[in-house]
Amino acid sequence: MKRALITGITGQDGSYLAEFLLSKPDYEVHGLVRRSSSLNRQRIDHIFQDSDKASRFHLHYADLADASSLAMVMEQIQPTEIYNLGAQSHVRVSFDQPLYTADVVGLGTLRILEAARHLNRTQPVRFYQASSSEMYGSAAPPQGLDTPFHPRSPYACAKLYGHWQTINYREAYNLFACSGILFNHESPRRGEAFVTRKITLGAARIKEGLQKKLVMGNLDAKRDWGFAGDYVRAMWLMLQQDKPDDFVVATGETHAVSEFLEICFTELGLDYRDYVVFDPKYTRPSEVDVLLGDPTKAKKVLGWEPEVSFRGLVKMMLEHDLELAKREKFALGYRS
């Protein structure tokens, strides 16, 4: 039985990865969660309803800011694979909380790498680091493994630190360590503060008469958007190779925020220009204009292909949030 340890298990990527691994009968999945006064596990609650998966799914308290808790839990679990997905991952928030972001995203990666290096195992552990396309920043597209990095936010700088530490531990200590430079990947489980989910939920609420306007920042920014469920397959594939390496995971297509808006509102029979209001507080101090990944290596070496199209992703998220808006509307009507 393989034992996978996932940091960030309650997040979008962590929940999809847990599902994916548990769909394989030879995996036991362990997730790290932080202690807090309230539980935030709605993305993984359904796993506990499946008796077979629940028996192979375990949660542990630990924190990327606390090296001793990481080392203690890892010695207890003795994982065969580690997926480091935990982070303060909101780019705009990283400008407001740069020290916290650097600690959890940057030093947090170093702490878990150190714990993995000292893990007392007969079989070497395999480590996956969630690197980010934000590390490219203002580098000219398309961005691939040979593109120089130019991070433009505290989050991107912290991710770059973690990325290079992963490479360093691979070269210095012969750790089976891979970095996946993932471009933007979304889903119905994306946090509501992120732009894609803000759009689909806002459009759905406007359609149902629950709100009148959608306040946005830069509509000209272009991103390479894919489906998170597709991207976790690439993470797993990296750790199944004979040798550790780094890969860009992307669709190879770029779309503007305005295009995302247009598809979303058109699906609802609306014109987004009638509802979107600009507010500069949602712009970044230093903007990243275009992110466009080159996934050639991932396709060739890993045999990975994205299955959900950009338009399919928008429709998937919109259908989910339209159902949420209808439930909200019903609940408000019921109360009245």
Coordinates of C-alpha atoms in Angstrom, one line a residue:
M1 CA 0.0 0.0 0.0
K2 CA 1.4 3.4 -1.1
R3 CA 1.1 6.2 1.5
A4 CA 0.6 9.7 0.0
L5 CA 0.9 12.8 2.2
I6 CA -0.8 15.9 1.0
T7 CA -0.3 19.4 2.4
G8 CA -3.2 21.7 1.5
I9 CA -5.6 18.8 1.6
T10 CA -8.7 21.0 2.2
G11 CA -7.9 23.2 -0.8
Q12 CA -9.0 22.9 -4.4
D13 CA -6.0 20.9 -5.6
G14 CA -5.7 18.8 -2.5
S15 CA -9.3 17.6 -2.6
Y16 CA -9.1 16.6 -6.3
L17 CA -5.7 14.9 -5.7
A18 CA -7.1 13.0 -2.7
E19 CA -10.0 11.8 -4.8
F20 CA -7.7 10.8 -7.7
L21 CA -5.3 8.8 -5.4
L22 CA -8.1 7.1 -3.5
S23 CA -9.7 5.9 -6.8
K24 CA -6.6 3.6 -6.9
P25 CA -7.0 0.7 -4.6
D26 CA -3.3 0.6 -3.6
Y27 CA -3.2 4.1 -2.1
E28 CA -3.7 5.4 1.5
V29 CA -4.0 9.2 1.7
H30 CA -2.9 11.3 4.6
G31 CA -3.7 15.1 4.7
L32 CA -2.3 17.9 6.8
V33 CA -4.7 20.4 8.3
R34 CA -4.1 23.3 10.6
R35 CA -5.7 23.7 14.0
S36 CA -8.3 26.4 14.0
S37 CA -11.5 27.4 15.8
S38 CA -13.6 26.4 12.9
L39 CA -13.5 23.5 10.4
N40 CA -13.0 24.2 6.7
R41 CA -13.4 20.8 5.2
Q42 CA -16.3 21.1 2.8
R43 CA -14.2 20.1 -0.2
I44 CA -13.3 16.7 1.4
D45 CA -16.3 15.9 3.5
H46 CA -17.8 13.7 0.8
I47 CA -14.8 11.4 0.9
F48 CA -15.8 10.3 4.4
Q49 CA -19.2 9.2 3.1
D50 CA -17.6 6.4 1.0
S51 CA -16.7 3.6 3.4
D52 CA -13.9 2.2 1.2
K53 CA -12.2 5.5 0.7
A54 CA -12.8 6.7 4.2
S55 CA -10.9 3.7 5.6
R56 CA -7.9 4.8 3.6
F57 CA -8.2 8.5 4.3
H58 CA -6.6 10.2 7.3
L59 CA -6.1 13.7 8.5
H60 CA -3.4 15.0 10.8
Y61 CA -2.8 18.3 12.5
A62 CA 0.4 20.1 11.4
D63 CA 1.5 23.4 10.0
L64 CA 3.9 24.5 7.3
A65 CA 5.0 27.2 9.7
D66 CA 6.0 24.7 12.3
A67 CA 8.9 22.4 11.4
S68 CA 8.6 20.1 14.4
S69 CA 5.0 19.3 13.7
L70 CA 5.9 18.4 10.1
A71 CA 8.7 16.1 11.1
M72 CA 6.7 14.4 13.8
V73 CA 3.7 13.7 11.5
M74 CA 6.0 12.5 8.7
E75 CA 7.8 10.0 11.0
Q76 CA 4.4 8.8 12.1
I77 CA 3.0 8.3 8.6
Q78 CA 6.2 7.2 6.8
P79 CA 4.9 8.4 3.4
T80 CA 6.1 7.0 0.1
E81 CA 4.9 10.2 -1.8
I82 CA 4.6 13.8 -0.6
Y83 CA 2.6 16.4 -2.4
N84 CA 3.3 19.9 -1.1
L85 CA 0.2 21.9 -2.2
G86 CA -0.3 24.0 1.0
A87 CA 0.1 27.8 0.5
Q88 CA -1.3 31.2 1.0
S89 CA -2.1 31.2 -2.7
H90 CA -4.0 34.4 -3.4
V91 CA -1.6 36.7 -5.3
R92 CA -3.3 40.0 -4.5
V93 CA -3.5 39.1 -0.8
S94 CA 0.3 38.4 -0.8
F95 CA 0.9 42.1 -1.3
D96 CA -1.0 42.8 1.9
Q97 CA 0.6 39.9 3.8
P98 CA 4.0 39.5 2.3
L99 CA 5.8 38.2 5.5
Y100 CA 3.2 35.5 6.1
T101 CA 3.2 34.5 2.5
A102 CA 6.9 34.2 2.4
D103 CA 7.0 32.1 5.6
V104 CA 4.3 29.6 4.6
V105 CA 5.0 29.4 0.8
G106 CA 8.7 29.8 0.8
L107 CA 10.1 28.6 4.1
G108 CA 7.2 26.2 4.5
T109 CA 8.6 24.3 1.4
L110 CA 12.1 24.3 2.9
R111 CA 10.7 22.9 6.2
I112 CA 8.9 20.0 4.6
L113 CA 11.9 19.3 2.3
E114 CA 14.1 19.1 5.4
A115 CA 11.6 16.7 7.1
A116 CA 11.6 14.6 3.9
R117 CA 15.4 14.5 3.8
H118 CA 15.7 13.2 7.4
L119 CA 12.8 10.8 7.1
N120 CA 13.9 7.4 8.3
R121 CA 12.7 5.1 5.5
T122 CA 14.1 2.0 3.9
Q123 CA 12.6 3.2 0.5
P124 CA 13.3 6.8 -0.6
V125 CA 10.4 9.1 -0.4
R126 CA 9.2 10.9 -3.6
F127 CA 8.4 14.7 -3.3
Y128 CA 6.2 16.9 -5.5
Q129 CA 6.4 20.7 -5.2
A130 CA 3.6 22.8 -6.5
S131 CA 5.4 25.6 -8.3
S132 CA 3.5 28.4 -10.1
S133 CA 3.3 30.1 -13.4
E134 CA 3.3 33.4 -11.4
M135 CA 7.1 32.8 -11.1
Y136 CA 7.4 33.9 -14.8
G137 CA 5.7 37.2 -14.1
S138 CA 6.5 39.6 -16.9
A139 CA 8.6 37.1 -18.9
A140 CA 7.6 37.1 -22.6
P141 CA 5.1 34.3 -23.6
P142 CA 5.0 31.4 -24.2
Q143 CA 6.7 30.4 -21.0
G144 CA 8.5 27.1 -20.7
L145 CA 11.3 25.5 -18.7
D146 CA 14.0 27.6 -20.5
T147 CA 12.2 30.9 -19.9
P148 CA 13.9 33.2 -17.3
F149 CA 11.8 33.8 -14.2
H150 CA 10.7 37.3 -13.3
P151 CA 8.3 37.2 -10.3
R152 CA 6.0 40.2 -9.8
S153 CA 4.4 39.5 -6.4
P154 CA 5.4 38.4 -2.9
Y155 CA 3.6 35.1 -3.7
A156 CA 5.6 34.6 -6.9
C157 CA 8.9 35.3 -5.1
A158 CA 8.1 32.9 -2.4
K159 CA 7.1 30.2 -4.9
L160 CA 10.4 30.7 -6.8
Y161 CA 12.3 30.2 -3.5
G162 CA 10.5 26.9 -2.9
H163 CA 11.0 25.9 -6.5
W164 CA 14.8 26.4 -6.4
Q165 CA 15.0 24.7 -3.0
T166 CA 13.3 21.7 -4.5
I167 CA 15.9 21.6 -7.3
N168 CA 18.7 22.1 -4.7
Y169 CA 17.5 19.2 -2.5
R170 CA 17.3 17.0 -5.6
E171 CA 20.9 17.8 -6.6
A172 CA 22.5 18.1 -3.2
Y173 CA 20.8 15.2 -1.4
N174 CA 19.6 13.0 -4.3
L175 CA 16.0 13.4 -3.2
F176 CA 13.4 12.3 -5.7
A177 CA 12.0 15.8 -6.0
C178 CA 9.9 17.2 -8.8
S179 CA 8.4 20.6 -9.4
G180 CA 5.3 21.1 -11.4
I181 CA 5.0 24.6 -12.8
L182 CA 1.3 24.7 -13.0
F183 CA -0.5 27.5 -14.9
N184 CA -3.9 28.7 -13.8
H185 CA -6.2 25.8 -13.0
E186 CA -9.8 26.3 -11.8
S187 CA -12.9 24.3 -10.8
P188 CA -16.2 24.7 -9.0
R189 CA -14.1 24.2 -5.8
R190 CA -12.0 27.3 -6.5
G191 CA -12.2 29.9 -3.6
E192 CA -14.8 32.6 -4.1
A193 CA -12.1 35.3 -3.8
F194 CA -10.3 34.1 -7.0
V195 CA -11.3 35.9 -10.2
T196 CA -12.8 33.0 -12.1
R197 CA -15.0 31.9 -9.2
K198 CA -15.9 35.5 -8.5
I199 CA -17.1 35.8 -12.1
T200 CA -19.2 32.6 -12.2
L201 CA -20.8 33.1 -8.8
G202 CA -21.4 36.8 -9.4
A203 CA -23.0 36.1 -12.8
A204 CA -25.2 33.4 -11.4
R205 CA -26.3 35.7 -8.5
I206 CA -27.0 38.5 -11.0
K207 CA -29.1 36.1 -13.1
E208 CA -31.2 35.1 -10.1
G209 CA -31.6 38.8 -9.0
L210 CA -29.5 38.4 -5.9
Q211 CA -27.0 41.1 -6.8
K212 CA -26.9 43.9 -9.4
K213 CA -23.2 44.5 -10.1
L214 CA -19.9 42.7 -10.3
V215 CA -16.9 44.7 -9.2
M216 CA -13.7 43.7 -11.0
G217 CA -10.1 44.7 -11.5
N218 CA -8.0 44.3 -14.7
L219 CA -10.1 42.8 -17.5
D220 CA -7.2 42.7 -20.0
A221 CA -5.0 40.2 -18.1
K222 CA -4.6 37.0 -20.0
R223 CA -4.2 33.6 -18.5
D224 CA -3.7 30.0 -19.5
W225 CA -6.7 28.4 -17.7
G226 CA -7.3 24.6 -17.3
F227 CA -9.3 22.3 -15.1
A228 CA -7.8 21.4 -11.7
G229 CA -9.0 17.8 -11.9
D230 CA -6.8 17.4 -15.0
Y231 CA -3.8 19.0 -13.4
V232 CA -3.6 16.7 -10.4
R233 CA -3.1 13.8 -12.8
A234 CA 0.1 15.4 -14.0
M235 CA 1.3 15.8 -10.4
W236 CA 0.9 12.0 -9.8
L237 CA 2.5 11.1 -13.2
M238 CA 5.6 13.1 -12.2
L239 CA 6.2 10.9 -9.2
Q240 CA 5.7 7.7 -11.2
Q241 CA 8.7 8.4 -13.5
D242 CA 12.1 6.7 -13.3
K243 CA 13.9 10.0 -12.7
P244 CA 12.8 13.2 -11.0
D245 CA 12.3 16.2 -13.2
D246 CA 10.4 19.5 -13.6
F247 CA 7.5 20.1 -15.9
V248 CA 5.2 22.9 -17.1
V249 CA 1.6 21.9 -16.9
A250 CA -0.7 24.1 -19.0
T251 CA -3.2 24.1 -21.9
G252 CA -1.1 26.1 -24.3
E253 CA -4.0 28.6 -24.8
T254 CA -4.5 32.0 -23.3
H255 CA -7.7 33.9 -22.7
A256 CA -8.4 37.4 -21.3
V257 CA -10.5 37.9 -18.2
S258 CA -13.0 39.8 -20.4
E259 CA -13.3 36.6 -22.5
F260 CA -14.1 34.6 -19.4
L261 CA -16.8 37.2 -18.5
E262 CA -18.2 37.2 -22.0
I263 CA -18.7 33.4 -22.2
C264 CA -20.1 33.3 -18.7
F265 CA -22.7 36.1 -19.1
T266 CA -23.6 35.0 -22.7
E267 CA -24.5 31.6 -21.4
L268 CA -27.0 33.3 -19.1
G269 CA -28.4 35.5 -21.9
L270 CA -26.7 38.6 -20.4
D271 CA -24.1 41.2 -21.6
Y272 CA -21.4 41.5 -19.0
R273 CA -20.8 45.2 -19.9
D274 CA -24.1 46.0 -18.4
Y275 CA -23.1 44.7 -15.0
V276 CA -19.3 44.9 -14.5
V277 CA -17.9 47.8 -12.6
F278 CA -14.1 48.6 -12.3
D279 CA -12.5 49.2 -9.0
P280 CA -8.7 49.8 -8.8
K281 CA -8.4 48.2 -5.4
Y282 CA -8.7 44.8 -7.2
T283 CA -5.6 45.5 -9.4
R284 CA -2.1 44.5 -8.3
P285 CA 0.7 47.0 -7.6
S286 CA 2.7 45.1 -10.3
E287 CA 0.6 43.4 -12.9
V288 CA 1.3 40.2 -14.8
D289 CA -0.2 40.8 -18.3
V290 CA 0.1 37.4 -20.1
L291 CA 0.7 33.9 -18.9
L292 CA 0.9 31.2 -21.6
G293 CA 2.5 27.8 -20.8
D294 CA 4.3 25.4 -23.1
P295 CA 3.3 21.9 -21.9
T296 CA 5.2 20.1 -24.7
K297 CA 7.5 18.2 -22.3
A298 CA 4.6 17.1 -20.0
K299 CA 2.7 15.8 -23.0
K300 CA 5.7 13.9 -24.4
V301 CA 7.3 12.5 -21.3
L302 CA 4.3 12.0 -19.0
G303 CA 1.7 11.3 -21.7
W304 CA -0.5 14.0 -20.1
E305 CA -3.3 15.8 -21.9
P306 CA -5.9 18.2 -20.5
E307 CA -9.4 16.8 -21.0
V308 CA -11.6 19.8 -20.2
S309 CA -11.6 22.7 -22.6
F310 CA -11.6 26.4 -21.6
R311 CA -15.3 26.8 -22.6
G312 CA -16.1 23.5 -20.9
L313 CA -14.4 24.8 -17.7
V314 CA -16.4 28.0 -17.7
K315 CA -19.7 26.1 -18.2
M316 CA -18.9 23.6 -15.5
M317 CA -18.2 26.3 -13.0
L318 CA -21.2 28.4 -14.0
E319 CA -23.6 25.4 -13.8
H320 CA -22.4 24.7 -10.3
D321 CA -22.7 28.3 -9.1
L322 CA -26.1 28.8 -10.8
E323 CA -27.4 25.9 -8.7
L324 CA -25.9 27.6 -5.6
A325 CA -27.6 30.9 -6.5
K326 CA -30.9 29.2 -7.0
R327 CA -30.6 27.5 -3.6
E328 CA -29.8 30.9 -2.0
K329 CA -32.8 32.5 -3.7
F330 CA -35.1 29.7 -2.5
A331 CA -33.8 30.0 1.1
L332 CA -34.3 33.7 1.1
G333 CA -37.8 33.3 -0.3
Y334 CA -38.6 30.6 2.2
R335 CA -37.6 32.7 5.1
S336 CA -39.7 35.6 3.9

